[in-house]
GROMACS .gro file of N, CA and C in nm:
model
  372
    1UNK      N    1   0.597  -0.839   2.038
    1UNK     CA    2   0.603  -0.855   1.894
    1UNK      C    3   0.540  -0.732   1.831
    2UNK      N    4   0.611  -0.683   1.752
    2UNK     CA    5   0.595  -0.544   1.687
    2UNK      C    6   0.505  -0.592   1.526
    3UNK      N    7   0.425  -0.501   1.490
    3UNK     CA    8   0.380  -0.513   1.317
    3UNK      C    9   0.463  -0.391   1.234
    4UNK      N   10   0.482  -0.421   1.115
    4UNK     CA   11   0.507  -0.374   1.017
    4UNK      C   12   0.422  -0.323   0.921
    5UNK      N   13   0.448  -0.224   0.877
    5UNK     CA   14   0.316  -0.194   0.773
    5UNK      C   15   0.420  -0.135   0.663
    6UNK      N   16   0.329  -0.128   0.533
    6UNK     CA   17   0.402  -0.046   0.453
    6UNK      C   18   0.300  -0.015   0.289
    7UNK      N   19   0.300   0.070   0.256
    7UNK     CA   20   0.235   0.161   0.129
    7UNK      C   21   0.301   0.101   0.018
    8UNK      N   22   0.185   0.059  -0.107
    8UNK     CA   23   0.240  -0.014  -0.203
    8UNK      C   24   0.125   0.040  -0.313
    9UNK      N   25   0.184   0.029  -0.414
    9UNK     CA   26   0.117   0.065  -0.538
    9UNK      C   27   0.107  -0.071  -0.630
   10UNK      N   28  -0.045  -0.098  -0.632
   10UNK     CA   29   0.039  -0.227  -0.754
   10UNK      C   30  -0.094  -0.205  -0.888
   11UNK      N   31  -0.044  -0.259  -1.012
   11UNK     CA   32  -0.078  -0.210  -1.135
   11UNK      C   33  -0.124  -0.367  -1.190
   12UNK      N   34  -0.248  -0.323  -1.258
   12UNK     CA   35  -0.278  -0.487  -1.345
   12UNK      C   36  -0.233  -0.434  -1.454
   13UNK      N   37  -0.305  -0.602  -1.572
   13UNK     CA   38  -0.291  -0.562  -1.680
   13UNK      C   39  -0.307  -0.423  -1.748
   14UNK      N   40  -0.378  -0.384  -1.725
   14UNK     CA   41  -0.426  -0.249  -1.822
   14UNK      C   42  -0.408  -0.136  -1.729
   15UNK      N   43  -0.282  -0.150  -1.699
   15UNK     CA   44  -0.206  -0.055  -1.623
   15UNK      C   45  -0.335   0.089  -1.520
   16UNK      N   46  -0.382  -0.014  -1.507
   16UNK     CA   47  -0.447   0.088  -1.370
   16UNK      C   48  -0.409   0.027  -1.217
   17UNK      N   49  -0.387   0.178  -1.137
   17UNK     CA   50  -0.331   0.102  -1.013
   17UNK      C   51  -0.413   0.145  -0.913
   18UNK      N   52  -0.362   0.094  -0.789
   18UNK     CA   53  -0.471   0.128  -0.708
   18UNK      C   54  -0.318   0.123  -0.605
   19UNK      N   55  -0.344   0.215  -0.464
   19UNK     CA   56  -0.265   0.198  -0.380
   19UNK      C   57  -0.323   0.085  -0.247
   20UNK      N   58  -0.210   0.019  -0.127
   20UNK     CA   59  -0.322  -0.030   0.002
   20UNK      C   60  -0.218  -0.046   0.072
   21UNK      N   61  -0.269  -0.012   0.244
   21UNK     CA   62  -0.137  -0.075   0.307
   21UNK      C   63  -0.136  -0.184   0.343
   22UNK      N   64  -0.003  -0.236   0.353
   22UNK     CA   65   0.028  -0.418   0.380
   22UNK      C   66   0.053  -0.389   0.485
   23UNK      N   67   0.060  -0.503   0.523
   23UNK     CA   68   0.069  -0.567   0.682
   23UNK      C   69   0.218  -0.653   0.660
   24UNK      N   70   0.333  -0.638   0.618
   24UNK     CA   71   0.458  -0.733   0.643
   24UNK      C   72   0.404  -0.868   0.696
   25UNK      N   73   0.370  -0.998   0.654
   25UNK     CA   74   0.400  -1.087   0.698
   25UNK      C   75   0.479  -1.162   0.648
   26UNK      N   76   0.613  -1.197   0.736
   26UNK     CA   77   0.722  -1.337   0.676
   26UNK      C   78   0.678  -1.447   0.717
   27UNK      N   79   0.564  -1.485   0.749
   27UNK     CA   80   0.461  -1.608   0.740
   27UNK      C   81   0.382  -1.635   0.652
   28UNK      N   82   0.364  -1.562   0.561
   28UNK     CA   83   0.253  -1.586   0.484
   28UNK      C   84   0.346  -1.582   0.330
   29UNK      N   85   0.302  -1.707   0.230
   29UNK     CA   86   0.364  -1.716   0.146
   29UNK      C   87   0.343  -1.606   0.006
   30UNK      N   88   0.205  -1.619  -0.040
   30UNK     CA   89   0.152  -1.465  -0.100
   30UNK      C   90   0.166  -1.364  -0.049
   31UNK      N   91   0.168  -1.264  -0.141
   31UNK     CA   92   0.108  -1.122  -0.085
   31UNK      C   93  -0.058  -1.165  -0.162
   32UNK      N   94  -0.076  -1.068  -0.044
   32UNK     CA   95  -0.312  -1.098  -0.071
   32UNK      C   96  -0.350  -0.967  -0.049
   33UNK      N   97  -0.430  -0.909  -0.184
   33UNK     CA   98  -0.502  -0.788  -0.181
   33UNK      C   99  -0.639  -0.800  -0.188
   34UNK      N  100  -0.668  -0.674  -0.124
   34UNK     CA  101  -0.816  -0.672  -0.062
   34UNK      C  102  -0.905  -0.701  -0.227
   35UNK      N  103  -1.022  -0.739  -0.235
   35UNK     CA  104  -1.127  -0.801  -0.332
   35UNK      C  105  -1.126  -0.645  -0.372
   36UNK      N  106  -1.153  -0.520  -0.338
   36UNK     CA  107  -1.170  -0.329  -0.354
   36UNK      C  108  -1.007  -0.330  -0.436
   37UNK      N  109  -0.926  -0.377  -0.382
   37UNK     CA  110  -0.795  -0.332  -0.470
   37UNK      C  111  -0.796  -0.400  -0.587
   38UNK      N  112  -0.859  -0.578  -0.591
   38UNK     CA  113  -0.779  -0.658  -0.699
   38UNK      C  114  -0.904  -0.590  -0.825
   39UNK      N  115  -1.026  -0.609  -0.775
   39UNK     CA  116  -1.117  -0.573  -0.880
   39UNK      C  117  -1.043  -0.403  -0.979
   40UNK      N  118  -1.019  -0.336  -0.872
   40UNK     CA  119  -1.039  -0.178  -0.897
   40UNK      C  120  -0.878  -0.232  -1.016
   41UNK      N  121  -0.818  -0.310  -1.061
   41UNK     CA  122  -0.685  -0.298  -1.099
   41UNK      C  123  -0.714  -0.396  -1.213
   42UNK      N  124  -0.832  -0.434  -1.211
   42UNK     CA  125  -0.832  -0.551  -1.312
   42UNK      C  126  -0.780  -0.699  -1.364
   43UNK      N  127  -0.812  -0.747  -1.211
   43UNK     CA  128  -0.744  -0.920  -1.234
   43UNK      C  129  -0.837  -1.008  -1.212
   44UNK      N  130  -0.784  -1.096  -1.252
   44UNK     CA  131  -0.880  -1.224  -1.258
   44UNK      C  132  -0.787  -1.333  -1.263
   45UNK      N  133  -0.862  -1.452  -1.170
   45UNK     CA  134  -0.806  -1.507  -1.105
   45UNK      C  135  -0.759  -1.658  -1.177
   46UNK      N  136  -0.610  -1.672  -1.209
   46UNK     CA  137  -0.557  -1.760  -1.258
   46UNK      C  138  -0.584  -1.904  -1.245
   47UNK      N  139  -0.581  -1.936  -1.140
   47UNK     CA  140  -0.580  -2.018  -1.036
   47UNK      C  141  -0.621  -2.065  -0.944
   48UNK      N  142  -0.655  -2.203  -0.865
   48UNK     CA  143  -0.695  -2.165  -0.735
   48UNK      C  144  -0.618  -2.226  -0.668
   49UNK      N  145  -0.609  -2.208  -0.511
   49UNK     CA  146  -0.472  -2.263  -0.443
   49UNK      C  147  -0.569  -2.282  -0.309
   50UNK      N  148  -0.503  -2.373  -0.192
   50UNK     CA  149  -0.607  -2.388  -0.072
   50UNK      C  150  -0.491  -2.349   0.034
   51UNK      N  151  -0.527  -2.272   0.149
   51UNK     CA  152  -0.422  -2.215   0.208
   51UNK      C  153  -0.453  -2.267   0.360
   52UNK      N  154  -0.356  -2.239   0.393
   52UNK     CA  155  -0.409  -2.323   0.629
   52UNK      C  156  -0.341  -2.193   0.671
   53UNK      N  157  -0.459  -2.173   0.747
   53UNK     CA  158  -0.413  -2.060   0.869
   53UNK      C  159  -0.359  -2.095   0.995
   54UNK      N  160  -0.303  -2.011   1.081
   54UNK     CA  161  -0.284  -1.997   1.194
   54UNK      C  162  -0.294  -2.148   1.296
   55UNK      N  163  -0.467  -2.117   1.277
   55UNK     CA  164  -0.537  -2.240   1.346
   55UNK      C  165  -0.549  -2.349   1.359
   56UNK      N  166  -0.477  -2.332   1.159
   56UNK     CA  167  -0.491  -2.467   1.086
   56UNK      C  168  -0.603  -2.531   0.999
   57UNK      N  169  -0.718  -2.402   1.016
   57UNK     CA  170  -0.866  -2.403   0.890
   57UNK      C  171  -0.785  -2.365   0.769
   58UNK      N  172  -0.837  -2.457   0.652
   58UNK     CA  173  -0.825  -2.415   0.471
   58UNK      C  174  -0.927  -2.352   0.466
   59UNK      N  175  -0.853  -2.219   0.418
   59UNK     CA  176  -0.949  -2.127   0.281
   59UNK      C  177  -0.888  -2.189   0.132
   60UNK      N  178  -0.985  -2.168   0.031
   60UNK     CA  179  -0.963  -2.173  -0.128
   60UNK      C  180  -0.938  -2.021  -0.160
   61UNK      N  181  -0.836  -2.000  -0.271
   61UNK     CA  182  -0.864  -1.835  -0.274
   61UNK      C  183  -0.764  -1.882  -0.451
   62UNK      N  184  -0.819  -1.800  -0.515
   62UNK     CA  185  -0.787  -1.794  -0.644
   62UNK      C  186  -0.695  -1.679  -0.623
   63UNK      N  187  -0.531  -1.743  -0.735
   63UNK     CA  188  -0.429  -1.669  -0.761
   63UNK      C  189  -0.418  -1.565  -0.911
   64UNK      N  190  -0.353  -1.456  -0.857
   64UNK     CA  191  -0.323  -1.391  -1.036
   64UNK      C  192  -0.198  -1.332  -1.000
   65UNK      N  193  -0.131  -1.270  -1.096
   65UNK     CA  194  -0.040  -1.177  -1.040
   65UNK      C  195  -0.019  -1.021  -1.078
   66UNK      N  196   0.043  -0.929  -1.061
   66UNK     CA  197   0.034  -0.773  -1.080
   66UNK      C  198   0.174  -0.748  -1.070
   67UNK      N  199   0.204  -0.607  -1.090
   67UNK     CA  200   0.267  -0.524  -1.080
   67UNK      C  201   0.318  -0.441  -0.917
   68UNK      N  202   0.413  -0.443  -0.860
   68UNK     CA  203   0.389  -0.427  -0.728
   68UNK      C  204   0.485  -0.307  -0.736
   69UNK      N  205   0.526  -0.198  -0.605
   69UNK     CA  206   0.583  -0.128  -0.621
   69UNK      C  207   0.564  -0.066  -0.477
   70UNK      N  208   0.686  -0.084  -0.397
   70UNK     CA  209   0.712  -0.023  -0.257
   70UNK      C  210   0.780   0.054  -0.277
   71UNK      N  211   0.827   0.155  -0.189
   71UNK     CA  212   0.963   0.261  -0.139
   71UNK      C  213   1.100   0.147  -0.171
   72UNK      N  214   1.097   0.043  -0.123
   72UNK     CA  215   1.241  -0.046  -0.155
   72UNK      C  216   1.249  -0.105  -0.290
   73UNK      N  217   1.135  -0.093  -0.390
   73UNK     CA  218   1.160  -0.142  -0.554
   73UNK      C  219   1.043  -0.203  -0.568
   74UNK      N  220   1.059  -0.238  -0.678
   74UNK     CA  221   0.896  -0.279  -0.762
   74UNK      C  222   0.958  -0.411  -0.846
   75UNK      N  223   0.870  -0.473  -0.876
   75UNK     CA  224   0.859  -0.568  -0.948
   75UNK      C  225   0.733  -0.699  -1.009
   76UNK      N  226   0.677  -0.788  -1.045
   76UNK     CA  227   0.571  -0.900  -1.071
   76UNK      C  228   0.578  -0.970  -0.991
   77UNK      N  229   0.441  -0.995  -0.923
   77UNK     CA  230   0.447  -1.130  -0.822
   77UNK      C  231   0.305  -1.165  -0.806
   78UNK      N  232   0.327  -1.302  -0.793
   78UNK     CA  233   0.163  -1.371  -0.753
   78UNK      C  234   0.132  -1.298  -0.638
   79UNK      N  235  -0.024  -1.268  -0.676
   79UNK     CA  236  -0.099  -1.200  -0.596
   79UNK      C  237  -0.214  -1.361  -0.524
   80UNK      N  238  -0.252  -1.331  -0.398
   80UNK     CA  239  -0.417  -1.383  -0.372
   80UNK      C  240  -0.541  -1.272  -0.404
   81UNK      N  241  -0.605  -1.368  -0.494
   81UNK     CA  242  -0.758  -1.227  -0.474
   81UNK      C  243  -0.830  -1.280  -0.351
   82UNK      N  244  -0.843  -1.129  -0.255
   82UNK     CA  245  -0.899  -1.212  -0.126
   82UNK      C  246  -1.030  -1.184  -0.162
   83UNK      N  247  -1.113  -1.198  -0.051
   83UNK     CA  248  -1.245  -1.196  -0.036
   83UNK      C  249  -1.305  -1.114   0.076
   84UNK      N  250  -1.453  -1.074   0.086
   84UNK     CA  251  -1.466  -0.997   0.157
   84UNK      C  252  -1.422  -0.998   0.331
   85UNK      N  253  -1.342  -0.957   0.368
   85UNK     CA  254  -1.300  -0.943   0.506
   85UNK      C  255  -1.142  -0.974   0.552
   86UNK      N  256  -1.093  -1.038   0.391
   86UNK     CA  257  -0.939  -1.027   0.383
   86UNK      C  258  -0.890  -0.907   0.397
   87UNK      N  259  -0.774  -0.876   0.474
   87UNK     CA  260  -0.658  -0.780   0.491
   87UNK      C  261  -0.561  -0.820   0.368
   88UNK      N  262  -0.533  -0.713   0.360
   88UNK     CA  263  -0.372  -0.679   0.232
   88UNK      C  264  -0.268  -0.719   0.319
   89UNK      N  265  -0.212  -0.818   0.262
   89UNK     CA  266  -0.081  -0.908   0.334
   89UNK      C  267   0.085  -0.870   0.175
   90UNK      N  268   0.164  -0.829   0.278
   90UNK     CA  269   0.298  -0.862   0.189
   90UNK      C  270   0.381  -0.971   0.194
   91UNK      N  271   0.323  -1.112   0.136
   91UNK     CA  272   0.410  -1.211   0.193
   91UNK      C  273   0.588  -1.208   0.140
   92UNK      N  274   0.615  -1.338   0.154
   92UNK     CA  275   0.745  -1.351   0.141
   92UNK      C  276   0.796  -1.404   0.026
   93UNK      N  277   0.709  -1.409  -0.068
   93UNK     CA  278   0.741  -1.450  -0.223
   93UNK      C  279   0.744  -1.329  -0.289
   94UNK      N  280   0.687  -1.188  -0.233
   94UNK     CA  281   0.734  -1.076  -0.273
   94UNK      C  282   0.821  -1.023  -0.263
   95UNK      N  283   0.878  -1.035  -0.128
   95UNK     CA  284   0.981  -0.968  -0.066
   95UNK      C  285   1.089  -1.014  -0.105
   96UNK      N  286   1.068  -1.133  -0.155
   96UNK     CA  287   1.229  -1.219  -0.245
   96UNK      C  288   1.210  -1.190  -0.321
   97UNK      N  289   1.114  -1.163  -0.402
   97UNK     CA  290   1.116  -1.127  -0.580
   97UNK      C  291   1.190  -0.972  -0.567
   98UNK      N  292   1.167  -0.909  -0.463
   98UNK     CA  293   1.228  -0.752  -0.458
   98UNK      C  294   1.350  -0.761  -0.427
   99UNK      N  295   1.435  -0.833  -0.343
   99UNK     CA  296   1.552  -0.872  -0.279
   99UNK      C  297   1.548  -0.826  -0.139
  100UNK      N  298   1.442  -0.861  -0.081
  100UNK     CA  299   1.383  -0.803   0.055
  100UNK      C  300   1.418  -0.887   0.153
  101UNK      N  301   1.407  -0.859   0.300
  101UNK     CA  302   1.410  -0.935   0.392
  101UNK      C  303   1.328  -0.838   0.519
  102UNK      N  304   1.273  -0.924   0.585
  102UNK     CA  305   1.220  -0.839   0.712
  102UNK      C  306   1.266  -0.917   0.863
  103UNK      N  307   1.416  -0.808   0.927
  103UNK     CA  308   1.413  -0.813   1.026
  103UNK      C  309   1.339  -0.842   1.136
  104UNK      N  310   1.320  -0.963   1.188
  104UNK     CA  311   1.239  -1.023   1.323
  104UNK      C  312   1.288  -0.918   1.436
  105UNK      N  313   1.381  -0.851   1.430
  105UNK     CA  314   1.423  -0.794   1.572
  105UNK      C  315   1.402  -0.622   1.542
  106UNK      N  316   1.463  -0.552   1.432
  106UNK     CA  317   1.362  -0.426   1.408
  106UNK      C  318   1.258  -0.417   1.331
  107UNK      N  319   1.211  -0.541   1.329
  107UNK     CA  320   1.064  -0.533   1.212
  107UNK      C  321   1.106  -0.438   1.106
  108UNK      N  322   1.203  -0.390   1.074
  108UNK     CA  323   1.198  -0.329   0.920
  108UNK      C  324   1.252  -0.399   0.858
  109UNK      N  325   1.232  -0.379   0.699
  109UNK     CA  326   1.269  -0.444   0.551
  109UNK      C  327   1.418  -0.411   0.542
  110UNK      N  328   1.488  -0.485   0.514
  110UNK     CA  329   1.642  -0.466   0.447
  110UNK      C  330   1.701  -0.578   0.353
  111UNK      N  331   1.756  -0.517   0.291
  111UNK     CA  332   1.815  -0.569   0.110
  111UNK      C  333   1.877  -0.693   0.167
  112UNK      N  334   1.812  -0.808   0.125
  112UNK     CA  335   1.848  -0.966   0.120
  112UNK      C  336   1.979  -1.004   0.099
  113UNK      N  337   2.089  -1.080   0.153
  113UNK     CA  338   2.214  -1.105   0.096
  113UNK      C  339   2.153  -1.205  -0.029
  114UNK      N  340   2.191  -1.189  -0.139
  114UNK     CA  341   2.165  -1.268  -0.240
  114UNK      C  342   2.258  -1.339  -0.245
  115UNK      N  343   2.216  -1.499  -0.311
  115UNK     CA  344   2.307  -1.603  -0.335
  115UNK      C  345   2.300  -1.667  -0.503
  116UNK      N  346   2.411  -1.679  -0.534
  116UNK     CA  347   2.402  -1.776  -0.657
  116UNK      C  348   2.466  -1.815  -0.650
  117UNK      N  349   2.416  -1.962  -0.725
  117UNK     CA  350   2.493  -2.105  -0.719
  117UNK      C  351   2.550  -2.081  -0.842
  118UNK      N  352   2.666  -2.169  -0.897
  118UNK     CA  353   2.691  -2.194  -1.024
  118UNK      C  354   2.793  -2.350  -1.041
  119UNK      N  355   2.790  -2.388  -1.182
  119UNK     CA  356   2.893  -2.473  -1.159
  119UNK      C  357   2.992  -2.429  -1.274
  120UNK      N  358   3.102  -2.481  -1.215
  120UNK     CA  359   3.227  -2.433  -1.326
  120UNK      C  360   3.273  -2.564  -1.406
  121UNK      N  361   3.300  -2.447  -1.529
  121UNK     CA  362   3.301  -2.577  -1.675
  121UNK      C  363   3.421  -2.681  -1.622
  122UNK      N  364   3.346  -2.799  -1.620
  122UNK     CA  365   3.403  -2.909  -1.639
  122UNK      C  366   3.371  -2.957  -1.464
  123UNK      N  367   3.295  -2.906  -1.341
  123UNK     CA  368   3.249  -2.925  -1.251
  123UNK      C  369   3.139  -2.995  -1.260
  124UNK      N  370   3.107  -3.045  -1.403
  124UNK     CA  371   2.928  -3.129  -1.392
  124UNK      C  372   2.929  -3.249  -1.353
   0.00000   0.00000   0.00000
């Protein structure tokens, strides 16, 4: 099993950014920036949400969201503010908000087949 990494710029409110590298995970539902990135960018935390790891231990970790911006496109997405000893994670609620996908077999990112539903008038 191979890792992925990748360089991201993301911007708070008051448009200051900070750069960090992610770690690609398509396990993890957030992307989570280090407590040094979220402070240095100016967020504060919306929310709180309780998360299960690996192991199956809950952490609590308060949500906000930012400005994100990879080599494959940029866009808004809920962030986690981690805490001291959290890693910068790119989950998979980002990577759909971008139209992303990450290959299990070359571990790289490639453009999502997108789907839309619709119904046609008089199909309700």
């Amino acid at each position: 099993m191979g890792l992925t990494f990748i360089v991201g710029t993301v911007t708070g409110p008051r448009k200051k950014k900070a750069r960090a590298r992610f770690l690609v995970d398509s396990g993890a539902t957030y992307t989570l920036l280090p407590e040094k990135v979220w402070r240095a960018i100016g967020l504060k935390g919306k929310r709180k949400e309780t998360f299960v790891l690996a192991d199956g231990t809950t952490m609590d970790r308060r949500i906000s969201e930012c400005h994100i911006r990879i080599s494959q496109g940029d866009g808004h997405t809920p962030v986690i503010l981690g805490e001291p000893g959290d890693a910068p994670l790119l989950g998979v609620v980002t990577l759909e908000e971008l139209g992303l996908m990450l290959n299990p077999f070359t571990r790289k990112l490639l453009p999502m087949r997108m789907m839309l539903a619709c119904v046609r008038p008089g199909e309700e």
